[in-house]
Amino acid sequence: MEGMWKKAKKALGVGLCAHLPAVAGDREDGASERRASDAFSQDYVALAAAHTSAPNTPVQAEAGALRRCKSGAKSSKKTCAICFDSMKPGHGQALFTAECSHMFHFHCISSSVKHGNYVCPVCRAKWKEIPFNRSLSSIIPCGRSGLNVNQARLPQQDAYMALLRQVPNRQRETAALHTCEPVEFNDDEPLQQMEAPHSCDVRSSRTVEMKAYPEFSAIPQSSSPDDFAVLIHLKAPCGNPEKVTSRMVNATSVGYPTSRAPVDLVTVLDVSGSMAGTKLALLKRAMGFVIQHLGPSDRLSVIAFSSTARRLFHLRRMSHSGRQQALQAVNSLGAGGGTNIADALKKAAKVIEDRSYKNSVCSIILLSDGQDTYNISSNVRGTRPDYRSLVPSSILNHTVGIVPVHGFGFGADHDSDALHTIAEASGGTFSFIEDEGVIQDAFAQCIGGLLSVVVQDMRLTVECAHTGVKLRSIKSGSYLSKVAGDGRNGSIDVGHLYADEERDFLLSMSFPQSREQITLLKVALSYRDPVTNEGIKVQGDEVKILRPKSPTSEPVCMEVDRERNRVRAADSIEAARAAAERGVLSDAVAILEECRRILSESYSSKNGDRLCMALDAELREMQERMANRQRYEASGRAYLLSGLSSHSWQRATTRGPKAADHRTNQIIHAETPAKVEVSSPLSCEASTWMMVPE
């Protein structure tokens, strides 16, 4: 361990130390302390190694170094990939050669295995023969969670480490984080009292914009179309520019006026054995980022899970002391065990259900890098696992979107089908984090949205005005829509919107011949302001169509054509995925190719529409990830599902390494405008709603 810490200190160029407060029952000789530091040091030494070389930017340096670490330093047979010390026979240290031919110090690899790592740290091969050291086989006591890092400062982490250095290192506070869980989780901290905002000022800036675009403004008198398209476009009100920034929230203010809705957030974090090392270190850093950007009126609870789940701390406000305790709990995490997603979600749902007080916005964030090995049986040929069984009934019984679970699949081994199903069933999104280095950016996108909810319980209603007009269908993605049996009216449950978000819904209409101008629709909105809790109604303009005697040469409405192309692309992605799951990748690629051809012949494409070009780039990337079965299993499925999630909810998701595969493209996002900014060159590349070539 001494050599390991020396390597970390040398890499970081600072004094790095760990301190573990004494815990009742620990041996006086410090053996327990050494065991506890094993898991912690693996996390931070792995991250420290990423800083041994420094390219132009800190984050690029980290991401690049992590990749080199896997392919370069760890592959050396002269250096242990875990402690980075030399491995020479005759130096009094036992060596272990794995079945994949990579060599390590025996005490290093046995400690790694003890913490749940059953794969090679270099090539990620799964081992059948596991090294085991009896001297390291004792269970790490709960008291190990008191680890505290002082003076260690990583790039981009000044604010985070400043908070971490303030975390009290007292035994009684450490023990308080790990007391037995209560039967009921009704121990949540009371809400902060806030000054009521001036309702007139809030309402003036919180009105949803609504516009309707008919496919054509004029239809000949002799025509009676049965599939006439009308686009309904919604735009949420803007958010407060001071609401979500790259600065840490002032957590000392009391009774301050607010113009955003406070959040109850439960993060569910996978700490199974496969998360050990760099993954866990990056997860801790990303959670530190989340904690920084929650305000004193927001409340956070953290669930950590492996073979079982445990609540690290109750739902508490992110005041100054609250954030210190949250950081202490997160940085106490170690990796080991299996993956039990169902138990974790059940506990997260219980935190939500049992709370005594309720903030107006509530959400769950779930991150996992593996597959549920306790509740989902291996796929039997011809059957599909019941992934919905992983979602607690309390969440399924809610209206979709009331408690959304936003899923994040980490790496190539996560179960994208499970995470996508969980997100879809609850009204959340699914993001695919292929590159470990963009986890913080993915969290920033999600947190930025949750901290900017300006509309809740929104419902859009449409009513046919003319007696001969019929509503045929509504294209609304995953949003629940209804069309009356007689076709005279319909509705869409939109739910909540983040600041400045936009939504488009495509209606299909039919109407008879007519010699006079005809009024097709009356459109209306109703929703609730989450800050004032005021119900708001908006009446839209009537949609009217001119009826000239002879046909006109009017082109199709660009807005309608663009949305029609997007819906067509989403449908093709779904069909391609179904073909791929049947094992016919050639059919899947052909479906996407046909869609690309149709898009290229559309009016918007011929007029250089950038969204159409973005759709083509997206479909091309999916085709490449379906080149063979191996690539589809490794990343293609997750990439497609993340794309489907983005299209179905019309909300940004993280896809792929950092959306930088198209190096000649400029990435334009219709992403959450209130995304929490990250001082990193990756922050503008990590999340994509649409990719638009320059």
XYZ file of C-alpha atoms in Angstrom:
694
model
C 0.000 0.000 0.000
C 2.902 2.361 0.781
C 4.244 2.035 -2.749
C 0.759 2.564 -4.183
C 0.307 5.858 -2.358
C 3.781 7.024 -3.339
C 2.848 6.473 -6.976
C -0.386 8.413 -6.569
C 1.381 11.309 -4.820
C 4.056 11.443 -7.464
C 1.470 11.449 -10.277
C -0.572 14.234 -8.700
C 2.401 16.285 -7.568
C 0.785 16.967 -4.186
C 0.702 15.571 -0.685
C -1.936 12.855 -0.560
C -2.938 11.084 2.600
C -5.770 8.957 3.919
C -7.082 8.908 7.434
C -9.432 6.352 8.934
C -11.045 7.066 12.304
C -10.978 4.237 14.777
C -14.026 2.012 14.866
C -15.041 -0.199 17.748
C -13.936 -3.740 17.142
C -11.073 -2.897 14.791
C -7.680 -4.399 15.531
C -5.185 -2.048 17.090
C -2.456 -3.079 14.700
C -4.212 -1.167 11.881
C -5.076 -4.184 9.733
C -8.621 -2.961 9.325
C -7.356 0.425 8.202
C -5.191 -1.186 5.558
C -8.102 -3.283 4.317
C -10.326 -0.248 4.095
C -7.751 1.755 2.199
C -7.322 -0.980 -0.414
C -10.641 -0.283 -2.118
C -10.273 3.485 -1.766
C -6.740 3.558 -3.102
C -7.660 1.505 -6.148
C -10.182 4.206 -7.091
C -7.857 7.154 -6.648
C -4.620 5.582 -7.808
C -6.376 4.604 -11.040
C -7.538 8.178 -11.478
C -4.161 9.599 -10.436
C -2.415 7.478 -13.031
C -4.475 9.216 -15.662
C -2.668 12.475 -14.817
C 0.895 11.272 -15.317
C 0.947 12.896 -18.742
C -0.740 16.183 -19.484
C -2.074 17.045 -22.945
C -3.532 20.469 -23.692
C -6.610 20.371 -21.465
C -7.167 18.690 -18.091
C -10.241 16.706 -19.123
C -8.742 15.672 -22.439
C -5.617 14.651 -20.541
C -7.669 12.531 -18.188
C -9.687 10.809 -20.903
C -6.607 10.207 -23.038
C -4.545 8.938 -20.154
C -7.264 6.535 -19.086
C -7.286 5.008 -22.513
C -3.495 4.777 -22.632
C -3.508 3.248 -19.182
C -5.532 0.311 -20.466
C -3.515 -0.277 -23.596
C -0.025 0.781 -22.494
C 1.139 0.829 -18.904
C -1.069 -1.996 -17.717
C 0.054 -4.283 -20.494
C 3.693 -4.195 -19.369
C 4.912 -7.451 -17.884
C 7.550 -5.581 -15.878
C 5.101 -3.364 -13.983
C 2.090 -4.365 -11.910
C -0.999 -2.740 -13.470
C -2.509 -2.163 -10.024
C 0.294 -0.677 -7.897
C 2.661 0.298 -10.771
C 5.678 -1.180 -8.918
C 8.120 -3.378 -10.768
C 7.644 -7.121 -10.861
C 10.948 -8.974 -10.712
C 11.397 -12.545 -9.513
C 13.426 -12.893 -6.351
C 12.286 -9.665 -4.709
C 10.252 -11.452 -2.051
C 6.871 -10.823 -3.681
C 4.635 -13.536 -5.126
C 3.533 -12.994 -8.721
C 0.257 -14.130 -10.296
C -0.130 -14.839 -14.022
C -3.769 -14.849 -15.094
C -5.234 -17.168 -17.697
C -5.215 -14.197 -20.102
C -1.387 -14.050 -19.658
C -1.289 -10.721 -17.796
C 0.834 -10.657 -14.636
C 0.308 -8.889 -11.302
C 1.576 -8.930 -7.741
C -0.373 -11.648 -5.987
C -1.289 -9.462 -3.008
C -2.502 -6.702 -5.382
C -4.730 -8.902 -7.510
C -6.105 -10.882 -4.556
C -7.101 -7.616 -2.899
C -8.760 -6.534 -6.135
C -10.649 -9.834 -6.357
C -11.728 -9.469 -2.732
C -13.505 -6.258 -3.714
C -15.483 -8.004 -6.446
C -13.218 -7.644 -9.500
C -13.413 -10.913 -11.402
C -12.122 -9.543 -14.687
C -8.605 -8.688 -15.805
C -7.807 -4.999 -15.131
C -5.919 -4.863 -18.446
C -8.002 -6.674 -21.063
C -11.301 -7.045 -19.106
C -11.340 -10.810 -19.764
C -13.533 -12.734 -17.344
C -11.516 -15.165 -15.198
C -12.510 -18.711 -14.409
C -9.666 -19.194 -11.893
C -9.800 -16.548 -9.139
C -6.726 -15.725 -6.998
C -7.551 -15.829 -3.288
C -5.531 -14.692 -0.290
C -6.775 -15.890 3.095
C -5.108 -12.991 4.866
C -7.327 -10.597 2.938
C -10.545 -12.570 3.183
C -12.049 -10.813 6.197
C -15.016 -8.594 5.618
C -14.256 -4.873 5.613
C -16.057 -3.280 8.569
C -18.575 -0.526 8.106
C -16.184 1.920 9.741
C -13.986 2.075 6.633
C -16.342 4.716 5.304
C -14.549 7.373 7.317
C -11.788 7.822 4.726
C -10.967 11.438 4.082
C -8.672 12.918 1.445
C -6.756 16.071 2.268
C -4.889 18.411 -0.063
C -5.358 16.182 -3.150
C -6.522 18.361 -5.996
C -7.383 17.006 -9.414
C -7.922 19.231 -12.471
C -11.435 20.701 -12.628
C -11.928 19.718 -8.980
C -10.922 22.824 -6.995
C -14.424 23.573 -5.718
C -15.117 19.907 -5.061
C -11.912 19.361 -3.090
C -12.441 22.595 -1.174
C -15.706 21.144 0.080
C -14.155 17.746 0.708
C -11.427 19.254 2.884
C -14.165 20.783 5.021
C -15.831 17.424 5.682
C -15.472 16.700 9.413
C -13.456 13.583 10.116
C -15.048 12.639 13.427
C -15.986 9.119 14.373
C -19.456 9.974 15.577
C -20.393 11.606 12.236
C -19.011 8.680 10.259
C -20.949 6.208 12.358
C -24.108 8.262 11.890
C -23.971 7.614 8.154
C -24.096 3.869 8.659
C -26.663 3.270 11.338
C -29.298 0.661 10.688
C -31.978 1.745 8.258
C -35.395 2.535 9.736
C -38.467 0.571 8.756
C -40.068 3.707 7.321
C -38.151 6.343 5.394
C -40.210 9.200 6.800
C -37.141 10.798 8.388
C -36.632 13.273 5.551
C -35.498 16.780 6.454
C -38.230 19.461 6.431
C -38.403 21.773 3.434
C -36.756 25.165 3.531
C -39.065 28.117 3.980
C -38.824 30.368 0.946
C -40.171 33.798 0.191
C -43.042 33.674 -2.262
C -42.099 35.164 -5.651
C -44.095 38.048 -7.065
C -46.810 36.189 -8.966
C -47.278 38.892 -11.586
C -43.581 38.866 -12.463
C -43.414 35.081 -12.545
C -46.535 34.654 -14.650
C -45.447 37.226 -17.216
C -42.386 35.123 -18.011
C -43.952 31.681 -17.568
C -46.468 31.403 -20.373
C -46.020 28.530 -22.805
C -45.906 29.553 -26.459
C -48.145 27.564 -28.795
C -48.318 27.643 -32.602
C -50.115 25.524 -35.191
C -48.761 24.885 -38.703
C -51.026 23.324 -41.370
C -49.338 21.277 -44.077
C -50.729 23.696 -46.691
C -52.514 26.978 -46.140
C -54.907 26.370 -49.072
C -56.650 23.254 -50.433
C -58.763 23.269 -53.639
C -62.525 23.200 -53.169
C -62.826 19.877 -54.954
C -60.318 18.096 -52.695
C -61.228 16.094 -49.582
C -57.912 14.985 -48.015
C -57.977 12.139 -45.500
C -54.388 12.525 -44.210
C -53.841 16.254 -43.870
C -51.055 17.106 -41.423
C -51.157 19.821 -38.778
C -48.161 20.456 -36.541
C -48.656 21.748 -32.985
C -45.495 23.416 -31.673
C -44.977 24.193 -27.968
C -42.182 26.143 -26.307
C -41.729 26.342 -22.540
C -41.046 29.705 -20.914
C -37.453 30.736 -20.372
C -35.709 30.081 -17.106
C -34.005 32.459 -14.743
C -30.466 33.058 -16.064
C -29.164 32.941 -12.478
C -30.913 29.669 -11.787
C -28.458 27.176 -13.267
C -24.853 28.244 -13.633
C -21.393 26.783 -13.462
C -20.971 28.326 -9.994
C -21.621 26.408 -6.813
C -24.922 27.311 -5.221
C -24.823 29.591 -2.203
C -25.939 27.123 0.434
C -25.924 29.551 3.329
C -28.798 31.791 2.313
C -32.038 31.340 4.220
C -35.505 32.398 3.208
C -34.357 33.603 -0.193
C -36.847 34.243 -3.006
C -36.733 31.657 -5.768
C -37.941 31.502 -9.331
C -37.431 27.770 -9.811
C -38.998 24.718 -8.291
C -36.898 22.880 -5.659
C -36.058 19.236 -6.325
C -36.218 15.979 -4.379
C -33.535 13.806 -6.008
C -32.598 10.184 -5.281
C -29.451 8.893 -6.969
C -29.084 5.123 -7.284
C -25.447 4.156 -7.807
C -24.013 0.812 -8.870
C -21.006 -0.104 -6.694
C -20.680 -3.739 -7.769
C -17.254 -5.274 -8.280
C -16.998 -4.189 -11.909
C -17.119 -0.518 -10.821
C -13.811 -0.764 -8.939
C -10.949 1.512 -9.927
C -11.312 4.343 -12.404
C -15.057 3.914 -12.868
C -15.797 4.400 -9.188
C -13.397 7.341 -8.928
C -15.107 9.084 -11.855
C -18.529 8.306 -10.398
C -17.538 9.890 -7.090
C -16.289 12.970 -8.880
C -19.501 13.243 -10.918
C -21.584 12.909 -7.756
C -19.485 15.648 -6.171
C -20.418 17.801 -9.138
C -24.113 17.048 -8.620
C -23.892 17.868 -4.924
C -22.190 21.187 -5.709
C -25.002 22.328 -7.960
C -27.951 21.477 -5.746
C -29.233 24.431 -3.744
C -30.228 24.657 -0.082
C -33.890 24.112 -0.980
C -33.102 20.930 -2.965
C -32.964 17.595 -1.161
C -30.827 14.565 -1.971
C -30.691 10.934 -0.890
C -28.209 8.354 -2.199
C -28.803 4.632 -2.630
C -25.720 2.458 -3.241
C -26.225 -1.076 -4.477
C -24.348 -4.206 -5.391
C -25.732 -7.572 -4.247
C -28.062 -5.600 -1.960
C -28.981 -1.927 -1.674
C -28.514 0.470 1.221
C -29.504 4.058 1.811
C -26.402 6.119 2.554
C -28.350 8.970 4.121
C -31.908 10.216 4.430
C -33.464 12.752 2.074
C -31.836 15.937 3.294
C -31.408 19.514 2.170
C -28.191 20.442 0.409
C -27.285 23.172 2.860
C -23.615 23.685 3.645
C -23.592 20.925 6.247
C -25.834 18.748 4.096
C -23.415 18.877 1.217
C -20.469 18.038 3.474
C -22.263 14.972 4.797
C -23.278 13.941 1.272
C -19.699 14.233 0.029
C -18.450 12.218 2.982
C -20.948 9.447 2.303
C -20.238 9.292 -1.435
C -16.475 9.220 -0.943
C -16.808 6.345 1.517
C -18.082 4.033 -1.216
C -16.142 0.944 -2.200
C -16.871 -1.558 -4.965
C -17.699 -5.231 -4.562
C -20.436 -7.799 -5.096
C -23.080 -8.417 -7.738
C -25.782 -6.236 -9.306
C -29.288 -6.043 -7.846
C -31.094 -3.241 -9.690
C -34.571 -4.248 -8.500
C -33.635 -3.996 -4.818
C -32.022 -0.594 -5.429
C -35.048 0.842 -7.212
C -37.369 -0.567 -4.566
C -35.411 1.294 -1.892
C -35.314 4.490 -3.963
C -39.075 4.320 -4.478
C -39.527 3.828 -0.736
C -37.570 7.025 -0.069
C -39.987 8.846 -2.385
C -43.147 7.203 -1.078
C -42.393 7.503 2.653
C -41.199 11.121 2.737
C -43.076 13.387 5.112
C -42.522 16.505 3.007
C -42.557 16.934 -0.751
C -40.790 19.311 -3.085
C -42.699 19.992 -6.276
C -40.145 18.268 -8.545
C -39.037 14.696 -7.881
C -36.789 12.344 -9.824
C -34.545 9.283 -9.599
C -31.178 8.903 -11.336
C -29.983 5.320 -11.877
C -26.453 4.451 -13.001
C -25.266 0.906 -13.637
C -22.459 -0.781 -15.566
C -23.765 -4.339 -15.320
C -26.756 -6.641 -15.579
C -29.168 -7.541 -12.805
C -27.962 -10.963 -11.712
C -30.610 -11.523 -9.034
C -33.997 -10.818 -10.599
C -33.626 -11.371 -14.358
C -33.066 -14.948 -15.470
C -30.892 -15.688 -18.478
C -32.720 -15.171 -21.707
C -34.547 -18.310 -22.739
C -34.639 -18.784 -26.490
C -37.771 -17.244 -27.937
C -38.679 -15.252 -24.821
C -37.800 -11.751 -23.664
C -36.936 -10.997 -20.024
C -39.587 -9.105 -18.084
C -37.611 -5.933 -17.452
C -40.678 -4.075 -16.229
C -40.565 -6.298 -13.152
C -37.505 -4.307 -12.072
C -39.644 -1.167 -11.738
C -41.363 -0.828 -8.343
C -45.153 -0.941 -8.515
C -45.363 2.420 -6.746
C -43.640 4.035 -9.736
C -45.612 2.088 -12.337
C -48.891 3.024 -10.642
C -48.074 6.722 -10.851
C -48.963 8.763 -13.908
C -46.003 8.426 -16.278
C -43.517 11.199 -15.611
C -44.501 11.952 -11.998
C -41.387 10.163 -10.705
C -39.170 9.688 -13.769
C -36.187 7.355 -13.528
C -33.349 8.611 -15.729
C -31.113 5.654 -16.546
C -27.408 5.837 -17.382
C -25.700 2.787 -18.868
C -21.984 2.870 -18.085
C -19.563 1.041 -20.398
C -20.075 -1.892 -22.740
C -21.349 -4.484 -20.250
C -24.493 -2.778 -18.921
C -27.976 -4.083 -19.722
C -29.284 -1.397 -22.077
C -32.605 -3.197 -22.568
C -33.259 -3.156 -18.821
C -32.272 0.480 -18.281
C -34.226 1.653 -21.338
C -37.334 -0.235 -20.191
C -37.067 1.224 -16.679
C -36.699 4.753 -18.041
C -39.481 4.378 -20.587
C -41.943 2.939 -18.064
C -41.395 5.820 -15.645
C -41.180 8.721 -18.091
C -37.411 9.115 -17.870
C -34.646 9.011 -20.462
C -31.901 6.470 -21.132
C -28.328 7.602 -21.821
C -25.434 5.480 -23.029
C -22.081 6.462 -21.496
C -19.637 4.636 -23.733
C -16.620 6.710 -22.688
C -15.999 6.825 -18.935
C -14.745 10.396 -19.198
C -18.141 11.911 -20.079
C -20.092 10.704 -17.056
C -19.949 14.157 -15.471
C -21.259 15.789 -18.654
C -24.101 13.288 -18.824
C -25.069 14.096 -15.246
C -24.801 17.823 -16.000
C -27.353 17.492 -18.799
C -29.823 15.682 -16.566
C -29.352 17.871 -13.485
C -29.626 21.036 -15.565
C -33.070 19.953 -16.681
C -34.294 18.925 -13.241
C -33.204 22.296 -11.852
C -35.188 24.169 -14.497
C -38.678 22.613 -14.495
C -41.065 25.460 -15.357
C -44.184 23.513 -16.383
C -45.947 20.549 -14.773
C -49.083 18.511 -15.490
C -49.402 19.944 -18.989
C -52.217 18.704 -21.198
C -52.817 19.697 -24.805
C -56.391 19.395 -26.107
C -57.596 19.673 -29.697
C -61.191 19.994 -30.866
C -62.490 19.824 -34.410
C -64.324 23.048 -35.266
C -66.114 22.208 -38.550
C -68.715 19.452 -38.488
C -67.048 17.536 -41.318
C -63.528 17.582 -39.839
C -62.162 14.394 -38.227
C -59.039 13.806 -36.164
C -57.453 10.592 -37.435
C -54.276 10.140 -35.388
C -51.711 11.873 -33.182
C -47.959 11.270 -33.438
C -46.739 11.965 -29.903
C -43.920 9.477 -29.282
C -44.021 8.192 -25.697
C -46.428 10.895 -24.530
C -49.874 9.472 -23.837
C -52.376 10.629 -26.462
C -56.042 9.884 -27.016
C -58.389 10.323 -29.961
C -62.128 10.188 -29.328
C -64.048 7.400 -31.008
C -65.955 9.841 -33.212
C -62.732 11.664 -34.149
C -64.053 14.998 -32.908
C -61.410 15.696 -30.263
C -58.168 14.442 -28.766
C -55.575 15.133 -26.099
C -51.891 14.720 -25.256
C -50.501 14.453 -21.718
C -47.200 16.314 -21.986
C -46.368 16.398 -18.286
C -43.419 18.573 -17.343
C -41.112 20.756 -19.423
C -37.708 22.215 -18.679
C -37.042 25.901 -19.328
C -37.000 26.764 -23.060
C -37.758 23.175 -24.115
C -39.793 22.652 -27.275
C -42.222 19.928 -28.282
C -43.765 19.077 -31.651
C -46.835 16.905 -32.199
C -48.105 15.858 -35.617
C -51.864 15.486 -36.143
C -53.528 13.743 -39.069
C -56.870 15.234 -40.182
C -59.569 14.620 -42.772
C -62.152 17.118 -44.031
C -64.725 17.282 -46.843
C -65.013 19.373 -50.004
C -66.008 22.953 -49.362
C -66.415 26.211 -51.238
C -65.601 28.375 -48.260
C -62.716 28.782 -45.855
C -62.845 25.993 -43.311
C -61.840 26.061 -39.649
C -60.141 22.797 -38.758
C -59.096 22.953 -35.106
C -59.289 24.738 -31.812
C -56.231 24.104 -29.620
C -55.849 24.737 -25.886
C -53.303 24.119 -23.129
C -53.602 23.693 -19.385
C -50.706 23.280 -16.962
C -49.442 24.128 -13.495
C -46.651 26.504 -12.551
C -44.447 24.516 -10.119
C -43.230 27.677 -8.335
C -46.565 29.376 -7.629
C -48.648 26.179 -7.912
C -51.009 28.235 -10.054
C -53.108 26.613 -12.765
C -52.676 28.281 -16.160
C -54.746 27.918 -19.328
C -53.717 29.032 -22.815
C -56.095 29.238 -25.768
C -54.455 28.893 -29.174
C -55.477 30.426 -32.475
C -57.918 28.522 -34.655
C -56.408 26.589 -37.556
C -58.064 27.707 -40.811
C -57.635 26.559 -44.409
C -58.435 28.564 -47.555
C -60.441 26.812 -50.308
C -59.547 28.256 -53.744
C -61.268 26.968 -56.877
C -58.094 25.762 -58.559
C -54.929 24.087 -57.178
C -52.059 26.283 -56.061
C -48.292 25.759 -56.366
C -47.705 26.295 -52.667
C -44.855 24.170 -51.230
C -45.356 22.013 -48.161
C -44.839 23.785 -44.837
C -41.187 23.377 -43.833
C -42.016 22.856 -40.132
C -44.447 20.055 -40.952
C -42.032 18.354 -43.350
C -39.191 18.488 -40.833
C -41.271 16.882 -38.098
C -42.603 14.267 -40.503
C -39.004 13.340 -41.339
C -38.092 13.058 -37.667
C -41.070 10.805 -36.919
C -40.221 8.664 -39.955
C -36.633 8.307 -38.750
C -37.762 7.325 -35.239
C -40.120 4.697 -36.660
C -37.307 3.312 -38.822
C -34.955 3.083 -35.839
C -37.584 1.084 -33.948
C -38.109 -1.241 -36.922
C -34.354 -1.677 -37.386
C -33.930 -2.543 -33.738
C -36.659 -5.200 -33.984
C -34.894 -6.745 -36.994
C -31.554 -6.715 -35.191
C -33.048 -8.460 -32.156
C -34.367 -11.146 -34.505
C -30.762 -11.637 -35.602
C -31.185 -10.196 -39.099
C -28.731 -7.307 -39.105
C -28.804 -7.038 -42.887
C -32.517 -6.235 -42.759
C -31.906 -3.681 -40.017
C -29.273 -1.889 -42.079
C -31.561 -1.989 -45.140
C -34.439 -0.394 -43.184
C -32.235 2.494 -42.149
C -30.877 2.856 -45.685
C -34.391 3.108 -47.116
C -35.265 5.765 -44.578
C -32.175 7.752 -45.541
C -33.244 7.585 -49.183
C -36.730 8.885 -48.398
C -35.325 11.683 -46.274
C -32.975 12.745 -49.060
C -35.932 13.165 -51.415
C -37.989 15.256 -49.007
C -38.717 18.931 -49.575
C -36.784 20.017 -46.474
C -33.710 18.000 -47.454
C -33.638 19.467 -50.957
C -33.744 22.909 -49.372
C -30.751 22.230 -47.159
C -32.602 21.692 -43.891
C -30.034 21.050 -41.164
C -32.264 18.792 -39.091
C -32.683 16.489 -42.072
C -28.916 16.321 -42.450
C -28.615 15.515 -38.756
C -31.108 12.667 -39.062
C -29.104 11.221 -41.937
C -25.896 11.384 -39.864
C -27.640 9.668 -36.972
C -28.964 6.846 -39.147
C -25.562 6.380 -40.790
C -23.898 6.030 -37.377
C -26.463 3.401 -36.396
C -25.772 1.464 -39.588
C -22.074 1.407 -38.763
C -22.806 0.049 -35.290
C -24.796 -2.769 -36.911
C -21.921 -3.866 -39.132
C -21.685 -7.197 -37.311
C -23.176 -8.977 -34.337
C -20.190 -8.318 -32.094
C -20.325 -4.556 -32.578
C -24.095 -4.465 -32.204
C -23.900 -6.306 -28.883
C -21.023 -4.124 -27.656
C -22.467 -0.697 -28.476
C -25.065 -0.772 -31.241
C -28.026 -1.810 -29.127
C -27.319 0.780 -26.427
C -26.762 3.493 -29.038
C -30.087 2.715 -30.759
C -32.018 2.594 -27.488
C -30.575 5.894 -26.333
C -31.572 7.375 -29.694
C -35.088 6.005 -29.366
C -35.354 7.476 -25.874
C -34.285 10.864 -27.189
C -36.810 10.793 -30.029
C -39.718 9.423 -28.008
C -39.471 12.127 -25.323
C -37.934 14.830 -27.556
C -35.267 15.336 -24.922
C -31.475 15.206 -25.069
C -29.638 12.018 -24.102
C -25.966 11.087 -24.010
C -24.971 8.694 -26.755
C -21.684 7.052 -27.576
C -18.249 8.241 -26.489
C -18.929 11.968 -26.734
C -20.760 12.340 -30.026
C -17.353 13.086 -31.555
C -17.243 10.169 -33.984
C -18.287 12.537 -36.761
C -15.191 14.699 -36.616
C -16.181 16.780 -39.628
C -19.512 17.650 -38.122
C -20.431 20.575 -35.964
C -22.623 19.254 -33.146
C -25.739 21.382 -32.733
C -27.963 20.463 -29.788
C -31.565 21.121 -29.114
C -30.459 19.931 -25.669
C -31.778 21.154 -22.373
C -31.001 24.888 -22.572
C -30.488 25.014 -18.809
C -27.804 22.346 -18.791
C -25.451 22.864 -15.876
C -22.264 24.132 -17.451
C -19.072 22.148 -17.034
C -15.747 23.857 -17.500
C -14.657 21.180 -19.903
C -14.256 20.994 -23.672
C -16.450 17.880 -23.604
C -19.461 19.696 -22.199
C -20.705 20.791 -25.604
C -20.229 17.363 -27.133
C -21.532 14.897 -24.608
C -25.297 15.080 -25.069
C -27.160 15.055 -28.337
C -30.746 15.703 -29.236
C -29.823 16.153 -32.874
C -26.467 16.156 -34.651
C -26.305 18.668 -37.486
C -23.382 18.663 -39.938
C -21.894 22.012 -40.748
